Amino acid sequence: MMMTSGTGVHYKSWIDAGRQIMAKEGVKSLFKGAGANILRGVASAGVLAIYDKFQAIMFAGKVYSAGSG
């Protein structure tokens, strides 16, 4: 859900945006979403590892060949 408050903030360029954000909120504000993004990546890696292990257990010893039809 996005929160809107009337008019948006307008910047001249991406450099101007960076300068204004750092001046108003500090350098830490540029990394606000990094923690959640890292946790999402770790969770995705965990799911992939579990899936890979599950496949190794379920299909151990079975040989599949590429079919032509």
mmCIF file of C-alpha atoms in Angstrom:
data_model
loop_
_atom_site.group_PDB
_atom_site.id
_atom_site.type_symbol
_atom_site.label_atom_id
_atom_site.label_comp_id
_atom_site.label_asym_id
_atom_site.label_seq_id
_atom_site.Cartn_x
_atom_site.Cartn_y
_atom_site.Cartn_z
ATOM 1 C CA MET A 1 0.000 0.000 0.000
ATOM 2 C CA MET A 2 1.371 3.384 -0.942
ATOM 3 C CA MET A 3 0.806 6.397 1.220
ATOM 4 C CA THR A 4 0.194 9.623 -0.642
ATOM 5 C CA SER A 5 0.135 13.095 0.828
ATOM 6 C CA GLY A 6 -1.161 15.486 -1.769
ATOM 7 C CA THR A 7 1.611 16.604 -4.069
ATOM 8 C CA GLY A 8 4.728 14.607 -4.797
ATOM 9 C CA VAL A 9 8.296 15.774 -4.410
ATOM 10 C CA HIS A 10 9.829 16.915 -7.681
ATOM 11 C CA TYR A 11 13.536 16.648 -8.385
ATOM 12 C CA LYS A 12 15.527 18.119 -11.249
ATOM 13 C CA SER A 13 17.605 14.961 -11.726
ATOM 14 C CA TRP A 14 18.646 11.806 -9.911
ATOM 15 C CA ILE A 15 21.667 13.664 -8.551
ATOM 16 C CA ASP A 16 19.415 16.396 -7.176
ATOM 17 C CA ALA A 17 17.209 13.728 -5.613
ATOM 18 C CA GLY A 18 20.194 12.094 -3.919
ATOM 19 C CA ARG A 19 21.479 15.400 -2.580
ATOM 20 C CA GLN A 20 18.105 16.442 -1.197
ATOM 21 C CA ILE A 21 17.435 13.067 0.418
ATOM 22 C CA MET A 22 20.879 12.972 2.051
ATOM 23 C CA ALA A 23 20.498 16.565 3.258
ATOM 24 C CA LYS A 24 17.061 15.963 4.795
ATOM 25 C CA GLU A 25 17.320 12.377 6.054
ATOM 26 C CA GLY A 26 21.004 11.457 6.072
ATOM 27 C CA VAL A 27 22.995 8.733 4.340
ATOM 28 C CA LYS A 28 21.246 5.937 6.299
ATOM 29 C CA SER A 29 18.005 6.734 4.477
ATOM 30 C CA LEU A 30 19.514 5.419 1.230
ATOM 31 C CA PHE A 31 19.730 1.930 2.769
ATOM 32 C CA LYS A 32 16.296 1.733 4.449
ATOM 33 C CA GLY A 33 15.056 -1.245 2.421
ATOM 34 C CA ALA A 34 18.314 -3.205 2.373
ATOM 35 C CA GLY A 35 17.544 -5.320 5.454
ATOM 36 C CA ALA A 36 14.241 -6.612 4.110
ATOM 37 C CA ASN A 37 15.800 -7.317 0.724
ATOM 38 C CA ILE A 38 18.637 -9.316 2.310
ATOM 39 C CA LEU A 39 16.168 -11.370 4.373
ATOM 40 C CA ARG A 40 14.149 -12.101 1.248
ATOM 41 C CA GLY A 41 17.279 -13.314 -0.526
ATOM 42 C CA VAL A 42 18.262 -15.568 2.380
ATOM 43 C CA ALA A 43 14.762 -17.058 2.520
ATOM 44 C CA SER A 44 14.795 -17.700 -1.236
ATOM 45 C CA ALA A 45 18.180 -19.414 -0.976
ATOM 46 C CA GLY A 46 16.808 -21.599 1.819
ATOM 47 C CA VAL A 47 13.803 -22.631 -0.256
ATOM 48 C CA LEU A 48 16.060 -23.503 -3.196
ATOM 49 C CA ALA A 49 18.362 -25.578 -0.967
ATOM 50 C CA ILE A 50 15.427 -27.483 0.543
ATOM 51 C CA TYR A 51 13.938 -28.117 -2.901
ATOM 52 C CA ASP A 52 17.268 -29.379 -4.214
ATOM 53 C CA LYS A 53 17.703 -31.713 -1.234
ATOM 54 C CA PHE A 54 14.113 -32.963 -1.617
ATOM 55 C CA GLN A 55 14.753 -33.796 -5.271
ATOM 56 C CA ALA A 56 17.959 -35.633 -4.383
ATOM 57 C CA ILE A 57 16.082 -37.760 -1.829
ATOM 58 C CA MET A 58 13.036 -38.451 -4.009
ATOM 59 C CA PHE A 59 14.859 -39.265 -7.235
ATOM 60 C CA ALA A 60 18.037 -40.893 -5.890
ATOM 61 C CA GLY A 61 19.280 -43.650 -8.185
ATOM 62 C CA LYS A 62 16.747 -43.020 -10.940
ATOM 63 C CA VAL A 63 18.184 -42.427 -14.392
ATOM 64 C CA TYR A 64 16.241 -40.371 -16.891
ATOM 65 C CA SER A 65 17.156 -40.135 -20.536
ATOM 66 C CA ALA A 66 16.146 -37.481 -22.986
ATOM 67 C CA GLY A 67 13.263 -38.808 -25.018
ATOM 68 C CA SER A 68 12.567 -38.014 -28.622
ATOM 69 C CA GLY A 69 8.863 -37.988 -28.587
#
